[in-house]
């Protein structure tokens, strides 16, 4: 049946309407929530030009026209052909904006053309995706080849570095999402695991302690050992590794209890009527508790066990154990060098920035204030929310940037958990639909491009919502399609509709 | 190789979405605290400050009361265009001051939010009334009535302590109890009794509408809380006596402590130089000046300065000797200008009759006599060696409260020092010291250190013939409890029978008349049987310190006084007359010896005292 119809496919069949419908729903949800966020500070109807929702309406209409243009006018083949010049042009813009733009809160990323302001960084996501797809879809491309690997990294890295130079570190972070595309195209899964683990250890070392980082590392390795090994060895490994990790995880709290007891005793000694003569000693052996960091006990135990483990791995040719030992030792070296570099080598202001980024220091530059207000707004929404236009937090101006980066607060407060669930499910549908469509494609260009789009949307989604609920540091990037702003809406519209056009083009011929 | 990777990526997407939803679920459904925070955001709490408790003296005179002050508050977000010059004129400040303040608020606007800030503190009422009339012209500005401390009598500045706005460090130390803008007692009684005095804050809750204007009381005031005033605190201080003591001690450095022996209540506790109550009322302005004064007026010498007690301490050694059986009142010892020991070494004494018995030794304050007494205590055959003897002696001495904190209700009380054998074993090699090495302990010099409070407490112990009550400054009153330990008699390790023998000597020191050799004739008050003992403590930093303790009347004593005047010379020069005048003032109400009073009040010893 498909054979019969394949040359006669009409619009309705060849376009993935589901993607377009989800796109439109998300844009409309964004529009009404932008109005909810601003309706008190900018009174007026939702469509009035003086209100930001009115301006957003203009952006929406132009975005829809752009979408139609991409879908029906521009030949889809053009994208692959023009990917190099487009990439080059936008890269020039990215560099130029550093020198030509005004300083907006320390960042140099906006071009102003009369009344229109736009960020090259938004468009760069599109051109990078296009070039990446074009390069990686060449017939002889293999990630394993050094030259191909380096060129791939350069395509991602150049715009990323120039965006960092614009002081828009948050936007640059989005580019790390391309690693998922590389993974799909054959990058070893170990890279993902390695990078994920390094990020995890880096964050836990600075936010919790080196001790907890080592415990987390040990717990993950134990888990791997249990999953990896045959069933009969499972129980033994789980028992030994699990009990070691468990006991050591409890040690710091026991230690703190002991330290508190010692301090209480010393406070008691200080408060007595009788004052000991100089030289009369009140010290006991347990007074050493406060002076000693239990992390050294952990390190000592691991160091003592290492020779036995190495011997065991060597004798039984246990490659997994050997890898685990290397992972544990290199992980510990990384944890301690992170700690050392952070506390002893970094300058105060550098340390301050990282602390703000990780949320260790709350009130530097008011970043902690934003997250707290945002969490209050979302948290106060409850299960069903307060109702449209009924939110007190978002309408009273407690939440900063509530129409742009913090638009999700308005959703959380007025629509509650149910609203959040619906929106996140819509995004999950959008992203997974992109992935599934991409998988169906014959042309590697379309497939890779589709994955790039999915990765960009995913990174924006996770970082933005993660930021509003306090899972991620405050990084000012918009929520795709929902946040107020023409530059961002246009960029995501183009990004998505190029894929829809490519996909349709592909379907025409099969 | 890449087969099935898209399923893994889809699974990863699912996990990431689940993490976000899990966090959102815990924020919105599991955790209620954010809803409360949201209510707090949308409501305005107007704090109602309680009036702070009044501090009374023992007779119901107000030492610290309250009066009204007016603050000018500003809510920066509600300020509209206004006439800066007019406002400055009404408030009596420079226009630049207002501009600068508003700029400052603007810089901190994210921290301030919708809160009100104090722009000007403690305005006089006439300026406030003027402002109130034209307030409507200055939206965003409003007045706030606040109660501030008022001191009707200039007595006990550094006992009372001051109240000031809490700083961030203080808020952190008392987590949760204070907020910025609250006031708290920082020193003295205000700090020690903060929990009684402060009362409980109340609040009125208002709802603000979406235009940030206050609309109506929240739930019609059902959740409002009225402020609970603080408890009044009654002190044991006798305000006129305290004031008189401060006058006598002006331009001198030292301390006078008066105790009611039958209760342990402190009648007066003078530390000089002290803090004028007018400085307390406006501590912000005077703090620097007080903190930089080289004589340290903040420092309460009565409880926080350790001095050698000097000859006053002979009484302790006498009592220990009597109890140990190595001394009887009839023992006679010679004194040839001092006590001679070893190869021509001598502990000097002044000229007086020799030999003499115990009562005379107290009356004339003979040094040699107590060298014999201490030597007999330490070299007592019942102890194996001098170290044991010294530790036995130390235990007796510490039973009088010396060498440890008495446990009074002053937080800064020092313990002083009574040396033990360990002190000397460390200084000299074990066994390489003997009773003559430590002979200066006999006359209250050497390693002995005591605070004026220790001396006054010792004097009260003598007045009671063998016991004391822990000295304290707060009386129990309605709503204010004090520790039951202040009602318990504290006995020393010396039997009661020995005290009258020593007291006879003290009586003769004061009442034997001029020419008799009694050291404290100047302290005699006709009609009051004053018993006292002088001391002249060597002061390595300058002229000798003048020391005196006394109580009166001899039977049923009503007051025990210790006076310690730094660089005051002989005990009879300053400490004795000052203590005696205090006794006269307290027991007779009026001082008859006007010349003596004038002379001591006007004396200025400041130049003699080394600055710190």
XYZ file of N, CA, C and O in Angstrom, chain B residues 73-210:
552
model
N 10.783 56.461 59.271
C 10.961 55.261 58.462
C 10.689 55.603 57.002
O 9.950 56.535 56.706
N 11.270 54.793 56.108
C 10.976 54.995 54.697
C 10.852 53.636 54.019
O 11.614 52.716 54.304
N 9.808 53.486 53.180
C 9.656 52.280 52.349
C 10.080 52.683 50.943
O 9.295 53.261 50.200
N 11.333 52.399 50.581
C 11.885 52.969 49.334
C 11.024 52.727 48.106
O 10.932 53.589 47.241
N 10.338 51.579 48.009
C 9.577 51.309 46.792
C 8.319 52.141 46.687
O 7.695 52.199 45.638
N 7.910 52.734 47.839
C 6.675 53.515 47.804
C 6.945 54.999 47.676
O 6.038 55.808 47.600
N 8.227 55.371 47.689
C 8.564 56.791 47.584
C 8.247 57.278 46.185
O 8.620 56.664 45.200
N 7.495 58.389 46.149
C 7.222 59.028 44.855
C 8.037 60.310 44.816
O 8.715 60.653 45.765
N 7.923 61.036 43.715
C 8.565 62.347 43.624
C 8.175 63.195 44.830
O 7.017 63.272 45.200
N 9.140 63.826 45.461
C 8.776 64.712 46.576
C 9.782 65.839 46.670
O 10.839 65.807 46.039
N 9.430 66.827 47.500
C 10.259 68.010 47.653
C 11.342 67.720 48.703
O 11.098 67.777 49.896
N 12.526 67.386 48.242
C 13.596 67.004 49.153
C 13.921 68.143 50.122
O 14.120 67.929 51.314
N 13.951 69.355 49.576
C 14.315 70.507 50.417
C 13.315 70.678 51.555
O 13.705 70.900 52.709
N 12.002 70.545 51.216
C 10.977 70.736 52.240
C 11.114 69.678 53.329
O 11.048 69.988 54.527
N 11.336 68.429 52.907
C 11.453 67.353 53.895
C 12.672 67.592 54.784
O 12.607 67.437 56.007
N 13.783 67.982 54.169
C 14.997 68.223 54.938
C 14.764 69.322 55.958
O 15.215 69.246 57.103
N 14.018 70.332 55.548
C 13.770 71.453 56.443
C 12.913 70.993 57.636
O 13.208 71.324 58.791
N 11.877 70.232 57.342
C 11.003 69.758 58.418
C 11.785 68.899 59.400
O 11.639 69.007 60.611
N 12.631 68.015 58.869
C 13.338 67.075 59.740
C 14.596 67.673 60.349
O 15.236 67.074 61.211
N 14.982 68.853 59.866
C 16.178 69.479 60.410
C 17.460 68.780 59.997
O 18.399 68.668 60.784
N 17.504 68.250 58.759
C 18.739 67.616 58.276
C 19.125 68.284 56.949
O 18.352 69.035 56.370
N 20.325 67.972 56.484
C 20.783 68.478 55.189
C 20.055 67.724 54.075
O 19.846 66.512 54.177
N 19.691 68.419 52.983
C 19.053 67.716 51.849
C 19.953 66.592 51.322
O 19.464 65.541 50.908
N 21.262 66.814 51.362
C 22.171 65.781 50.860
C 22.069 64.496 51.660
O 22.265 63.412 51.131
N 21.777 64.635 52.951
C 21.633 63.444 53.792
C 20.509 62.553 53.263
O 20.664 61.342 53.117
N 19.370 63.200 52.930
C 18.226 62.431 52.426
C 18.556 61.810 51.078
O 18.296 60.637 50.828
N 19.205 62.615 50.193
C 19.555 62.083 48.868
C 20.477 60.895 49.002
O 20.294 59.862 48.361
N 21.440 61.033 49.887
C 22.414 59.950 50.063
C 21.728 58.679 50.566
O 21.995 57.586 50.087
N 20.811 58.870 51.538
C 20.093 57.705 52.076
C 19.305 57.012 50.978
O 19.332 55.792 50.850
N 18.591 57.807 50.162
C 17.760 57.207 49.115
C 18.629 56.502 48.088
O 18.270 55.437 47.588
N 19.796 57.087 47.786
C 20.717 56.404 46.870
C 21.164 55.079 47.443
O 21.264 54.073 46.748
N 21.442 55.087 48.745
C 21.889 53.856 49.403
C 20.799 52.779 49.307
O 21.090 51.626 48.996
N 19.537 53.195 49.563
C 18.453 52.207 49.472
C 18.350 51.676 48.051
O 18.068 50.514 47.810
N 18.565 52.583 47.078
C 18.451 52.175 45.693
C 19.507 51.133 45.351
O 19.230 50.168 44.640
N 20.697 51.336 45.887
C 21.769 50.360 45.628
C 21.414 48.998 46.210
O 21.768 47.966 45.661
N 20.735 48.996 47.360
C 20.415 47.723 48.029
C 18.984 47.296 47.779
O 18.406 46.568 48.576
N 18.369 47.767 46.681
C 16.926 47.570 46.536
C 16.513 46.107 46.500
O 15.471 45.753 47.015
N 17.384 45.244 45.949
C 16.945 43.850 45.870
C 16.901 43.232 47.261
O 16.082 42.379 47.547
N 17.798 43.685 48.154
C 17.805 43.143 49.514
C 16.644 43.721 50.318
O 15.998 43.027 51.098
N 16.365 45.004 50.108
C 15.345 45.676 50.907
C 13.944 45.236 50.488
O 13.101 44.968 51.321
N 13.723 45.152 49.183
C 12.400 44.757 48.703
C 11.343 45.745 49.186
O 11.485 46.943 49.008
N 10.314 45.214 49.822
C 9.220 46.071 50.280
C 9.360 46.466 51.735
O 8.455 47.025 52.315
N 10.498 46.148 52.347
C 10.639 46.446 53.775
C 10.828 47.940 54.004
O 11.283 48.658 53.134
N 10.506 48.362 55.238
C 10.771 49.737 55.632
C 12.152 49.826 56.243
O 12.627 48.892 56.873
N 12.781 50.951 56.030
C 14.109 51.172 56.599
C 14.058 52.360 57.550
O 13.292 53.296 57.340
N 14.874 52.318 58.591
C 14.953 53.450 59.508
C 15.865 54.496 58.874
O 17.021 54.219 58.597
N 15.322 55.683 58.647
C 16.172 56.711 58.040
C 16.807 57.575 59.118
O 18.000 57.841 59.076
N 16.011 58.013 60.075
C 16.572 58.827 61.162
C 16.069 58.243 62.478
O 14.901 57.882 62.612
N 16.954 58.142 63.434
C 16.623 57.556 64.721
C 16.364 58.615 65.784
O 17.003 59.659 65.783
N 15.471 58.281 66.716
C 15.304 59.037 67.960
C 15.200 60.551 67.759
O 16.044 61.308 68.215
N 14.171 60.966 67.045
C 13.950 62.406 66.898
C 13.220 62.929 68.130
O 12.387 62.229 68.707
N 13.482 64.164 68.510
C 12.703 64.770 69.603
C 11.245 64.937 69.169
O 10.948 65.051 67.972
N 10.344 64.985 70.171
C 8.924 64.939 69.828
C 8.480 66.168 69.036
O 7.639 66.047 68.162
N 9.072 67.356 69.286
C 8.568 68.543 68.569
C 8.861 68.429 67.061
O 8.017 68.756 66.228
N 10.021 67.898 66.698
C 10.323 67.722 65.268
C 9.382 66.684 64.676
O 8.851 66.843 63.575
N 9.127 65.623 65.459
C 8.256 64.577 64.945
C 6.847 65.116 64.698
O 6.224 64.822 63.681
N 6.346 65.942 65.619
C 5.000 66.506 65.456
C 4.947 67.353 64.186
O 3.978 67.301 63.424
N 5.992 68.135 63.948
C 6.060 68.965 62.747
C 5.995 68.085 61.496
O 5.277 68.371 60.547
N 6.740 66.966 61.542
C 6.754 66.038 60.399
C 5.375 65.418 60.194
O 4.885 65.303 59.070
N 4.752 65.058 61.312
C 3.479 64.359 61.241
C 2.422 65.201 60.515
O 1.607 64.677 59.768
N 2.462 66.514 60.732
C 1.476 67.399 60.097
C 1.586 67.382 58.576
O 0.587 67.509 57.875
N 2.807 67.253 58.054
C 2.989 67.345 56.599
C 3.324 65.995 55.971
O 3.696 65.927 54.816
N 3.181 64.940 56.750
C 3.533 63.592 56.303
C 2.897 63.225 54.964
O 3.502 62.586 54.119
N 1.636 63.696 54.758
C 0.904 63.310 53.541
C 1.623 63.773 52.272
O 1.402 63.237 51.198
N 2.483 64.784 52.400
C 3.183 65.276 51.203
C 4.352 64.381 50.807
O 4.958 64.566 49.760
N 4.690 63.427 51.670
C 5.881 62.606 51.416
C 5.525 61.128 51.427
O 5.739 60.440 52.428
N 4.926 60.639 50.328
C 4.533 59.227 50.327
C 5.764 58.332 50.467
O 6.827 58.640 49.932
N 5.588 57.245 51.187
C 6.724 56.333 51.400
C 7.433 56.602 52.709
O 8.157 55.753 53.214
N 7.236 57.797 53.270
C 7.846 58.104 54.566
C 6.794 57.980 55.659
O 5.638 58.353 55.451
N 7.154 57.466 56.787
C 6.239 57.478 57.917
C 7.015 57.449 59.225
O 8.202 57.114 59.251
N 6.323 57.826 60.275
C 6.979 57.861 61.568
C 6.738 56.570 62.317
O 5.802 55.836 62.039
N 7.631 56.250 63.250
C 7.410 55.073 64.088
C 7.749 55.457 65.517
O 8.821 55.991 65.785
N 6.816 55.171 66.403
C 7.047 55.488 67.806
C 7.765 54.309 68.432
O 7.383 53.172 68.236
N 8.807 54.596 69.133
C 9.584 53.520 69.719
C 9.897 53.921 71.156
O 10.021 55.093 71.486
N 10.012 52.924 72.002
C 10.312 53.246 73.376
C 11.812 53.095 73.585
O 12.423 52.146 73.122
N 12.442 54.068 74.212
C 13.887 53.996 74.470
C 14.138 54.075 75.967
O 13.266 54.446 76.750
N 15.348 53.737 76.373
C 15.689 53.685 77.786
C 15.880 55.087 78.368
O 16.368 55.994 77.712
N 15.496 55.201 79.620
C 15.564 56.479 80.302
C 16.164 56.224 81.691
O 15.825 55.240 82.346
N 17.065 57.084 82.123
C 17.788 56.837 83.381
C 17.573 58.005 84.340
O 18.262 59.017 84.243
N 16.617 57.889 85.267
C 16.325 59.021 86.143
C 17.445 59.329 87.147
O 17.601 60.464 87.555
N 18.203 58.331 87.576
C 19.250 58.561 88.572
C 20.591 58.220 87.933
O 20.710 57.190 87.256
N 21.599 59.032 88.174
C 22.916 58.705 87.627
C 23.611 57.727 88.562
O 24.472 58.083 89.358
N 23.180 56.484 88.530
C 23.775 55.488 89.434
C 23.958 54.184 88.667
O 23.056 53.712 87.981
N 25.144 53.633 88.784
C 25.369 52.264 88.304
C 25.446 52.110 86.805
O 25.010 51.107 86.264
N 26.028 53.110 86.101
C 26.120 53.045 84.637
C 26.626 51.721 84.134
O 25.982 51.072 83.317
N 27.779 51.257 84.626
C 28.278 50.014 84.037
C 27.688 48.758 84.660
O 27.912 47.666 84.167
N 26.904 48.899 85.727
C 26.138 47.739 86.210
C 24.942 47.502 85.309
O 24.607 46.386 84.971
N 24.288 48.617 84.949
C 23.038 48.501 84.209
C 23.292 48.018 82.790
O 22.566 47.198 82.270
N 24.365 48.541 82.190
C 24.659 48.150 80.815
C 23.779 48.917 79.851
O 22.885 49.650 80.262
N 24.036 48.712 78.556
C 23.286 49.477 77.571
C 22.507 48.559 76.642
O 22.754 47.369 76.563
N 21.543 49.197 75.973
C 20.694 48.488 75.017
C 21.003 49.067 73.655
O 21.123 50.279 73.522
N 21.191 48.235 72.665
C 21.382 48.809 71.334
C 20.815 47.865 70.285
O 20.434 46.737 70.590
N 20.773 48.369 69.064
C 20.210 47.579 67.971
C 21.118 46.383 67.718
O 22.334 46.509 67.740
N 20.514 45.239 67.481
C 21.322 44.040 67.281
C 22.043 44.111 65.931
O 21.503 44.614 64.964
N 23.274 43.643 65.930
C 24.034 43.610 64.670
C 23.954 42.196 64.085
O 23.478 41.270 64.737
N 24.395 42.007 62.848
C 24.258 40.679 62.223
C 24.916 39.553 63.038
O 24.376 38.447 63.126
N 26.067 39.856 63.649
C 26.742 38.808 64.427
C 25.869 38.372 65.603
O 25.760 37.181 65.916
N 25.215 39.349 66.241
C 24.364 39.041 67.393
C 23.165 38.199 66.951
O 22.805 37.223 67.609
N 22.584 38.576 65.811
C 21.426 37.830 65.307
C 21.823 36.382 65.041
O 21.097 35.448 65.344
N 23.022 36.210 64.513
C 23.494 34.870 64.190
C 23.704 34.056 65.466
O 23.364 32.877 65.524
N 24.266 34.700 66.488
C 24.526 33.989 67.755
C 23.240 33.499 68.403
O 23.203 32.442 69.002
N 22.187 34.312 68.322
C 20.906 33.907 68.931
C 19.953 33.536 67.824
O 18.944 34.196 67.607
N 20.269 32.461 67.098
C 19.527 32.249 65.873
C 18.031 32.130 66.090
O 17.572 31.404 66.957
N 17.331 32.910 65.284
C 15.881 32.835 65.306
C 15.204 33.758 66.299
O 14.028 34.001 66.198
N 15.958 34.275 67.278
C 15.288 35.053 68.319
C 15.179 36.529 67.969
O 14.289 37.217 68.443
N 16.134 37.009 67.173
C 16.140 38.437 66.879
C 16.110 38.671 65.387
O 16.555 37.831 64.603
N 15.600 39.833 65.027
C 15.660 40.234 63.618
C 16.273 41.607 63.568
O 16.284 42.341 64.550
N 16.754 41.941 62.397
C 17.357 43.248 62.206
C 16.359 44.327 62.640
O 15.184 44.253 62.322
N 16.830 45.317 63.387
C 15.950 46.367 63.875
C 15.515 46.158 65.307
O 15.015 47.072 65.951
N 15.701 44.950 65.848
C 15.379 44.701 67.246
C 16.456 45.307 68.143
O 17.582 45.515 67.710
N 16.087 45.523 69.376
C 17.045 46.009 70.352
C 17.284 44.923 71.387
O 16.405 44.126 71.675
N 18.494 44.910 71.947
C 18.788 43.925 72.981
C 19.814 44.499 73.932
O 20.615 45.372 73.562
N 19.778 44.031 75.183
C 20.775 44.443 76.166
C 22.117 43.858 75.784
O 22.212 42.683 75.465
N 23.137 44.689 75.804
C 24.442 44.233 75.329
C 25.406 43.986 76.482
O 26.322 43.181 76.367
N 25.270 44.737 77.570
C 26.193 44.554 78.697
C 25.384 44.627 79.995
O 24.205 44.966 79.998
N 26.062 44.326 81.102
C 25.485 44.525 82.434
C 24.166 43.793 82.649
O 23.919 42.735 82.079
N 23.315 44.400 83.494
C 22.041 43.765 83.836
C 21.152 43.650 82.601
O 20.441 42.667 82.415
N 21.215 44.663 81.729
C 20.404 44.616 80.506
C 20.705 43.340 79.713
O 19.812 42.737 79.123
N 21.972 42.934 79.687
C 22.335 41.723 78.941
C 22.012 40.478 79.759
O 21.428 39.522 79.261
N 22.382 40.498 81.063
C 22.215 39.303 81.883
C 20.744 38.944 82.038
O 20.382 37.775 82.129
N 19.878 39.961 82.083
C 18.441 39.719 82.285
C 17.644 39.977 81.016
O 16.445 40.270 81.082
N 18.305 39.888 79.871
C 17.652 40.138 78.587
C 16.350 39.344 78.442
O 15.322 39.868 78.031
N 16.392 38.064 78.828
C 15.219 37.221 78.636
C 14.017 37.697 79.441
O 12.881 37.538 79.018
N 14.262 38.274 80.634
C 13.160 38.802 81.426
C 12.692 40.147 80.879
O 11.508 40.413 80.787
N 13.674 40.986 80.526
C 13.357 42.376 80.208
C 12.701 42.563 78.843
O 11.887 43.451 78.672
N 13.066 41.705 77.865
C 12.720 42.075 76.498
C 11.240 41.940 76.165
O 10.739 42.657 75.327
N 10.533 41.024 76.839
C 9.130 40.823 76.488
C 9.010 40.087 75.167
O 9.985 39.568 74.639
N 7.793 40.033 74.634
C 7.598 39.334 73.370
C 7.044 40.284 72.326
O 6.084 41.004 72.592
N 7.636 40.221 71.146
C 7.149 41.068 70.067
C 5.780 40.590 69.600
O 5.491 39.410 69.637
N 4.982 41.517 69.131
C 3.716 41.142 68.519
C 3.715 41.622 67.086
O 4.701 42.194 66.616
N 2.639 41.347 66.371
C 2.567 41.846 65.001
C 1.125 41.983 64.552
O 0.234 41.321 65.069
N 0.913 42.909 63.638
C -0.358 43.002 62.926
C -0.076 42.590 61.493
O 0.934 42.999 60.923
N -0.965 41.771 60.932
C -0.737 41.302 59.569
C -1.699 42.010 58.628
O -2.895 42.118 58.929
N -1.167 42.524 57.541
C -2.010 43.137 56.524
C -1.777 42.428 55.201
O -0.701 41.899 54.958
N -2.802 42.473 54.362
C -2.678 41.876 53.038
C -2.375 43.000 52.063
O -2.952 44.067 52.158
N -1.443 42.750 51.140
C -1.281 43.804 50.147
C -1.830 43.314 48.817
O -1.758 42.141 48.487
N -2.391 44.267 48.069
C -2.977 43.885 46.795
C -1.902 43.849 45.727
O -0.726 44.047 45.998
N -2.328 43.608 44.485
C -1.338 43.400 43.447
C -0.592 44.680 43.116
O 0.407 44.650 42.419
